[in-house]
Amino acid sequence: MKRPVLIGITGGTGSGKSTIAKAIYSKFNEDCIAMIEHDSYYKNQGGIPFEERMKTNYDHPSAFDTDLMLSHLKDLIDGKSIEKPIYDFEKHTRREETVLVNSKNIIIVEGIMILEDKRIRDMLDIKIYVDTDADVRIIRRLVRDINERGRTVESVIEQYLNVVRPMHMQFVEPTKKYADIIIPEGGHNQVAIDLLVANINQILQSR
């Protein structure tokens, strides 16, 4: 198999990067595309008391087991399969089960910190930053954390003001300079999605 095309998609929390990733994914046959989410690679905290786990700053690079993710990406590039972790955001640690991911022609790598680490940046063929206004992003995060992660409105807002926003300004926003493509307004930008799909097809054909 030829070397997979690696597509990196990043942006702030609630920017629409997951929507972009899913939109691109849907344009290809499932036999030729795989998805790797950085959120799956939060560090295993099973040996830490639950009260301490709740204090985890998920918006800091140190929260991620990026070395494991890098190892898995290298395996996928080499045509090997991996066991992708599953993270439980209610228990604040990894689950025991994993997800088998086979190497495919296209691998989407999605997450807020994927351009923060040079080792990941150097692996990516296309680097995308999804740029969405902060007010839209906080509303999307609020809805997601309440519906999917069992959070309260108060806890989401407090975390956003005290942790998420400062971490975004320090670690995520600066990575925009590394992007090959900046997409405004997230997953609603159909023109950008169509151009990306065409570009990916060109790279595949050239290989």
Short mmCIF file of N, CA and C in Angstrom, two decimals, residues 19-139:
data_model
loop_
_atom_site.label_atom_id
_atom_site.label_comp_id
_atom_site.label_asym_id
_atom_site.label_seq_id
_atom_site.Cartn_x
_atom_site.Cartn_y
_atom_site.Cartn_z
N THR A 19 -17.07 18.54 12.59
CA THR A 19 -18.04 18.56 11.48
C THR A 19 -17.32 18.52 10.14
N ILE A 20 -16.25 19.28 10.01
CA ILE A 20 -15.44 19.26 8.79
C ILE A 20 -14.87 17.87 8.57
N ALA A 21 -14.32 17.28 9.65
CA ALA A 21 -13.72 15.94 9.53
C ALA A 21 -14.76 14.92 9.07
N LYS A 22 -15.94 14.96 9.66
CA LYS A 22 -17.00 14.01 9.29
C LYS A 22 -17.48 14.26 7.86
N ALA A 23 -17.52 15.52 7.45
CA ALA A 23 -17.95 15.84 6.09
C ALA A 23 -16.98 15.28 5.07
N ILE A 24 -15.68 15.43 5.34
CA ILE A 24 -14.67 14.87 4.44
C ILE A 24 -14.76 13.34 4.44
N TYR A 25 -14.89 12.78 5.64
CA TYR A 25 -14.98 11.32 5.78
C TYR A 25 -16.13 10.76 4.94
N SER A 26 -17.24 11.47 4.93
CA SER A 26 -18.44 10.98 4.23
C SER A 26 -18.29 11.00 2.71
N LYS A 27 -17.29 11.72 2.21
CA LYS A 27 -17.10 11.84 0.77
C LYS A 27 -16.33 10.66 0.17
N PHE A 28 -15.81 9.80 1.04
CA PHE A 28 -15.00 8.68 0.57
C PHE A 28 -15.60 7.35 1.04
N ASN A 29 -15.25 6.30 0.33
CA ASN A 29 -15.65 4.96 0.73
C ASN A 29 -14.98 4.61 2.05
N GLU A 30 -15.70 4.00 2.97
CA GLU A 30 -15.14 3.67 4.28
C GLU A 30 -13.95 2.72 4.20
N ASP A 31 -13.81 2.03 3.09
CA ASP A 31 -12.68 1.12 2.92
C ASP A 31 -11.35 1.86 2.73
N CYS A 32 -11.42 3.16 2.45
CA CYS A 32 -10.17 3.88 2.15
C CYS A 32 -9.88 5.04 3.11
N ILE A 33 -10.69 5.21 4.16
CA ILE A 33 -10.47 6.36 5.04
C ILE A 33 -10.66 5.96 6.51
N ALA A 34 -9.83 6.55 7.38
CA ALA A 34 -9.91 6.30 8.82
C ALA A 34 -9.83 7.63 9.56
N MET A 35 -10.33 7.63 10.80
CA MET A 35 -10.36 8.85 11.62
C MET A 35 -9.64 8.59 12.94
N ILE A 36 -8.73 9.50 13.28
CA ILE A 36 -8.03 9.45 14.57
C ILE A 36 -8.29 10.76 15.29
N GLU A 37 -8.95 10.70 16.45
CA GLU A 37 -9.26 11.90 17.22
C GLU A 37 -8.26 12.04 18.38
N HIS A 38 -7.67 13.22 18.51
CA HIS A 38 -6.73 13.45 19.61
C HIS A 38 -7.41 13.27 20.97
N ASP A 39 -8.72 13.55 21.04
CA ASP A 39 -9.48 13.38 22.28
C ASP A 39 -9.42 11.95 22.80
N SER A 40 -9.20 11.00 21.92
CA SER A 40 -9.11 9.60 22.35
C SER A 40 -7.83 9.33 23.12
N TYR A 41 -6.88 10.23 23.00
CA TYR A 41 -5.54 10.00 23.56
C TYR A 41 -5.26 10.82 24.82
N TYR A 42 -6.32 11.23 25.53
CA TYR A 42 -6.08 11.79 26.85
C TYR A 42 -5.44 10.71 27.72
N LYS A 43 -4.60 11.13 28.63
CA LYS A 43 -3.83 10.17 29.44
C LYS A 43 -4.75 9.31 30.31
N ASN A 44 -4.34 8.08 30.50
CA ASN A 44 -5.07 7.15 31.37
C ASN A 44 -4.88 7.61 32.82
N GLN A 45 -5.99 7.85 33.53
CA GLN A 45 -5.92 8.33 34.91
C GLN A 45 -6.55 7.34 35.89
N GLY A 46 -6.57 6.07 35.47
CA GLY A 46 -7.21 5.05 36.30
C GLY A 46 -6.63 4.91 37.69
N GLY A 47 -5.35 5.25 37.85
CA GLY A 47 -4.71 5.11 39.16
C GLY A 47 -4.80 6.34 40.03
N ILE A 48 -5.57 7.34 39.58
CA ILE A 48 -5.70 8.60 40.32
C ILE A 48 -7.09 8.69 40.92
N PRO A 49 -7.23 9.14 42.18
CA PRO A 49 -8.58 9.29 42.78
C PRO A 49 -9.48 10.16 41.92
N PHE A 50 -10.79 9.83 41.92
CA PHE A 50 -11.74 10.52 41.05
C PHE A 50 -11.74 12.02 41.28
N GLU A 51 -11.62 12.45 42.55
CA GLU A 51 -11.64 13.88 42.87
C GLU A 51 -10.48 14.61 42.19
N GLU A 52 -9.34 13.92 42.08
CA GLU A 52 -8.18 14.52 41.42
C GLU A 52 -8.36 14.53 39.90
N ARG A 53 -8.97 13.46 39.39
CA ARG A 53 -9.21 13.39 37.94
C ARG A 53 -10.08 14.55 37.47
N MET A 54 -11.04 14.94 38.31
CA MET A 54 -11.97 16.00 37.94
C MET A 54 -11.26 17.35 37.73
N LYS A 55 -10.06 17.47 38.26
CA LYS A 55 -9.31 18.72 38.14
C LYS A 55 -8.46 18.77 36.87
N THR A 56 -8.51 17.72 36.06
CA THR A 56 -7.68 17.65 34.86
C THR A 56 -7.95 18.82 33.91
N ASN A 57 -6.90 19.45 33.46
CA ASN A 57 -7.00 20.52 32.47
C ASN A 57 -6.89 19.88 31.08
N TYR A 58 -8.05 19.61 30.48
CA TYR A 58 -8.09 18.92 29.18
C TYR A 58 -7.67 19.83 28.03
N ASP A 59 -7.43 21.09 28.31
CA ASP A 59 -7.06 22.03 27.26
C ASP A 59 -5.59 22.40 27.29
N HIS A 60 -4.79 21.58 27.98
CA HIS A 60 -3.34 21.78 28.05
C HIS A 60 -2.66 20.61 27.35
N PRO A 61 -1.57 20.84 26.61
CA PRO A 61 -0.89 19.75 25.90
C PRO A 61 -0.49 18.58 26.80
N SER A 62 -0.22 18.86 28.07
CA SER A 62 0.24 17.80 28.97
C SER A 62 -0.86 16.79 29.30
N ALA A 63 -2.12 17.10 28.97
CA ALA A 63 -3.22 16.17 29.24
C ALA A 63 -3.25 15.00 28.26
N PHE A 64 -2.54 15.16 27.15
CA PHE A 64 -2.58 14.16 26.08
C PHE A 64 -1.40 13.20 26.15
N ASP A 65 -1.67 11.95 25.80
CA ASP A 65 -0.60 10.97 25.60
C ASP A 65 -0.21 11.03 24.12
N THR A 66 0.44 12.12 23.77
CA THR A 66 0.77 12.37 22.37
C THR A 66 1.80 11.37 21.85
N ASP A 67 2.67 10.87 22.74
CA ASP A 67 3.65 9.87 22.31
C ASP A 67 2.94 8.61 21.80
N LEU A 68 1.88 8.20 22.47
CA LEU A 68 1.12 7.03 22.03
C LEU A 68 0.45 7.32 20.68
N MET A 69 -0.10 8.51 20.54
CA MET A 69 -0.73 8.87 19.28
C MET A 69 0.28 8.87 18.14
N LEU A 70 1.46 9.41 18.39
CA LEU A 70 2.52 9.41 17.38
C LEU A 70 2.90 7.99 16.98
N SER A 71 3.03 7.12 17.97
CA SER A 71 3.36 5.73 17.71
C SER A 71 2.29 5.07 16.84
N HIS A 72 1.03 5.37 17.14
CA HIS A 72 -0.08 4.81 16.37
C HIS A 72 -0.10 5.36 14.95
N LEU A 73 0.18 6.64 14.79
CA LEU A 73 0.20 7.22 13.44
C LEU A 73 1.32 6.61 12.60
N LYS A 74 2.47 6.38 13.22
CA LYS A 74 3.58 5.74 12.51
C LYS A 74 3.21 4.33 12.08
N ASP A 75 2.51 3.60 12.95
CA ASP A 75 2.06 2.25 12.60
C ASP A 75 1.10 2.29 11.41
N LEU A 76 0.17 3.23 11.44
CA LEU A 76 -0.80 3.36 10.34
C LEU A 76 -0.09 3.70 9.03
N ILE A 77 0.89 4.58 9.11
CA ILE A 77 1.67 4.94 7.91
C ILE A 77 2.40 3.71 7.36
N ASP A 78 2.83 2.84 8.26
CA ASP A 78 3.54 1.61 7.86
C ASP A 78 2.60 0.49 7.45
N GLY A 79 1.30 0.78 7.42
CA GLY A 79 0.34 -0.22 6.98
C GLY A 79 -0.15 -1.15 8.07
N LYS A 80 0.15 -0.84 9.33
CA LYS A 80 -0.25 -1.69 10.45
C LYS A 80 -1.58 -1.22 11.04
N SER A 81 -2.23 -2.08 11.79
CA SER A 81 -3.45 -1.73 12.51
C SER A 81 -3.10 -1.26 13.92
N ILE A 82 -4.00 -0.51 14.53
CA ILE A 82 -3.79 -0.04 15.90
C ILE A 82 -5.04 -0.31 16.74
N GLU A 83 -4.87 -0.22 18.05
CA GLU A 83 -5.99 -0.28 18.99
C GLU A 83 -6.16 1.12 19.57
N LYS A 84 -7.10 1.88 19.00
CA LYS A 84 -7.31 3.26 19.44
C LYS A 84 -8.01 3.29 20.79
N PRO A 85 -7.50 4.09 21.75
CA PRO A 85 -8.14 4.17 23.07
C PRO A 85 -9.53 4.80 22.99
N ILE A 86 -10.32 4.56 24.01
CA ILE A 86 -11.63 5.22 24.18
C ILE A 86 -11.58 5.96 25.52
N TYR A 87 -11.91 7.24 25.51
CA TYR A 87 -11.86 8.02 26.75
C TYR A 87 -13.26 8.26 27.28
N ASP A 88 -13.42 8.07 28.59
CA ASP A 88 -14.70 8.28 29.26
C ASP A 88 -14.65 9.61 29.99
N PHE A 89 -15.38 10.61 29.47
CA PHE A 89 -15.30 11.95 30.03
C PHE A 89 -16.13 12.11 31.31
N GLU A 90 -16.97 11.14 31.61
CA GLU A 90 -17.70 11.19 32.87
C GLU A 90 -16.85 10.61 34.01
N LYS A 91 -16.05 9.59 33.69
CA LYS A 91 -15.16 8.98 34.70
C LYS A 91 -13.77 9.58 34.66
N HIS A 92 -13.50 10.41 33.66
CA HIS A 92 -12.21 11.11 33.52
C HIS A 92 -11.04 10.14 33.42
N THR A 93 -11.20 9.09 32.65
CA THR A 93 -10.10 8.16 32.38
C THR A 93 -10.46 7.31 31.18
N ARG A 94 -9.51 6.49 30.75
CA ARG A 94 -9.77 5.62 29.60
C ARG A 94 -10.63 4.43 30.00
N ARG A 95 -11.40 3.96 29.03
CA ARG A 95 -12.11 2.71 29.21
C ARG A 95 -11.15 1.54 28.96
N GLU A 96 -11.55 0.37 29.38
CA GLU A 96 -10.71 -0.80 29.16
C GLU A 96 -10.74 -1.23 27.70
N GLU A 97 -11.90 -1.06 27.03
CA GLU A 97 -12.00 -1.47 25.64
C GLU A 97 -11.32 -0.47 24.71
N THR A 98 -10.97 -0.94 23.52
CA THR A 98 -10.36 -0.09 22.50
C THR A 98 -11.09 -0.30 21.17
N VAL A 99 -10.70 0.48 20.17
CA VAL A 99 -11.30 0.37 18.84
C VAL A 99 -10.20 -0.01 17.84
N LEU A 100 -10.42 -1.09 17.10
CA LEU A 100 -9.46 -1.49 16.08
C LEU A 100 -9.56 -0.55 14.89
N VAL A 101 -8.42 0.02 14.50
CA VAL A 101 -8.37 0.90 13.32
C VAL A 101 -7.33 0.34 12.36
N ASN A 102 -7.76 0.02 11.16
CA ASN A 102 -6.85 -0.48 10.14
C ASN A 102 -6.27 0.68 9.34
N SER A 103 -5.07 0.49 8.82
CA SER A 103 -4.47 1.52 7.98
C SER A 103 -5.28 1.68 6.70
N LYS A 104 -5.49 2.93 6.29
CA LYS A 104 -6.28 3.23 5.08
C LYS A 104 -5.51 4.21 4.20
N ASN A 105 -6.01 4.46 3.01
CA ASN A 105 -5.35 5.39 2.09
C ASN A 105 -5.40 6.83 2.60
N ILE A 106 -6.47 7.16 3.35
CA ILE A 106 -6.62 8.50 3.90
C ILE A 106 -6.83 8.39 5.40
N ILE A 107 -6.08 9.17 6.17
CA ILE A 107 -6.23 9.17 7.62
C ILE A 107 -6.46 10.61 8.07
N ILE A 108 -7.62 10.87 8.66
CA ILE A 108 -7.93 12.19 9.21
C ILE A 108 -7.49 12.21 10.67
N VAL A 109 -6.71 13.22 11.02
CA VAL A 109 -6.25 13.41 12.40
C VAL A 109 -6.88 14.70 12.91
N GLU A 110 -7.73 14.60 13.94
CA GLU A 110 -8.55 15.74 14.37
C GLU A 110 -8.35 16.03 15.85
N GLY A 111 -8.21 17.33 16.20
CA GLY A 111 -8.08 17.69 17.60
C GLY A 111 -7.54 19.10 17.79
N ILE A 112 -7.73 19.65 18.99
CA ILE A 112 -7.36 21.04 19.23
C ILE A 112 -5.85 21.27 19.27
N MET A 113 -5.07 20.21 19.55
CA MET A 113 -3.63 20.39 19.76
C MET A 113 -2.76 19.75 18.68
N ILE A 114 -3.34 19.29 17.59
CA ILE A 114 -2.53 18.50 16.67
C ILE A 114 -1.47 19.32 15.93
N LEU A 115 -1.64 20.64 15.83
CA LEU A 115 -0.60 21.46 15.22
C LEU A 115 0.35 22.05 16.25
N GLU A 116 0.06 21.81 17.53
CA GLU A 116 0.92 22.34 18.59
C GLU A 116 2.22 21.55 18.69
N ASP A 117 2.17 20.27 18.33
CA ASP A 117 3.34 19.40 18.42
C ASP A 117 3.98 19.27 17.03
N LYS A 118 5.25 19.69 16.93
CA LYS A 118 5.94 19.68 15.63
C LYS A 118 6.02 18.28 15.03
N ARG A 119 6.14 17.26 15.88
CA ARG A 119 6.25 15.89 15.38
C ARG A 119 5.01 15.48 14.60
N ILE A 120 3.84 15.91 15.08
CA ILE A 120 2.60 15.61 14.36
C ILE A 120 2.52 16.47 13.10
N ARG A 121 2.84 17.75 13.22
CA ARG A 121 2.79 18.65 12.06
C ARG A 121 3.59 18.09 10.89
N ASP A 122 4.78 17.56 11.20
CA ASP A 122 5.66 17.08 10.15
C ASP A 122 5.12 15.83 9.45
N MET A 123 4.19 15.13 10.08
CA MET A 123 3.59 13.94 9.46
C MET A 123 2.47 14.28 8.49
N LEU A 124 1.87 15.45 8.67
CA LEU A 124 0.63 15.78 7.96
C LEU A 124 0.89 16.29 6.55
N ASP A 125 0.08 15.80 5.60
CA ASP A 125 0.17 16.26 4.22
C ASP A 125 -0.62 17.55 4.01
N ILE A 126 -1.75 17.68 4.69
CA ILE A 126 -2.56 18.89 4.63
C ILE A 126 -2.93 19.29 6.06
N LYS A 127 -2.67 20.55 6.41
CA LYS A 127 -2.96 21.04 7.76
C LYS A 127 -4.07 22.10 7.66
N ILE A 128 -5.17 21.85 8.37
CA ILE A 128 -6.36 22.69 8.28
C ILE A 128 -6.67 23.30 9.64
N TYR A 129 -6.93 24.59 9.66
CA TYR A 129 -7.38 25.28 10.88
C TYR A 129 -8.79 25.80 10.64
N VAL A 130 -9.72 25.37 11.49
CA VAL A 130 -11.11 25.81 11.38
C VAL A 130 -11.30 27.01 12.31
N ASP A 131 -11.61 28.15 11.72
CA ASP A 131 -11.63 29.43 12.45
C ASP A 131 -13.07 29.92 12.62
N THR A 132 -13.55 29.89 13.86
CA THR A 132 -14.94 30.27 14.15
C THR A 132 -14.96 31.24 15.33
N ASP A 133 -15.87 32.21 15.29
CA ASP A 133 -15.95 33.22 16.34
C ASP A 133 -16.12 32.59 17.73
N ALA A 134 -15.54 33.24 18.74
CA ALA A 134 -15.53 32.69 20.10
C ALA A 134 -16.94 32.53 20.66
N ASP A 135 -17.85 33.46 20.36
CA ASP A 135 -19.20 33.35 20.92
C ASP A 135 -19.91 32.11 20.39
N VAL A 136 -19.70 31.78 19.14
CA VAL A 136 -20.29 30.58 18.56
C VAL A 136 -19.67 29.34 19.19
N ARG A 137 -18.37 29.37 19.40
CA ARG A 137 -17.67 28.21 19.95
C ARG A 137 -18.11 27.89 21.39
N ILE A 138 -18.28 28.92 22.22
CA ILE A 138 -18.67 28.65 23.61
C ILE A 138 -20.08 28.08 23.67
N ILE A 139 -20.99 28.56 22.80
CA ILE A 139 -22.35 28.02 22.78
C ILE A 139 -22.33 26.55 22.37
#
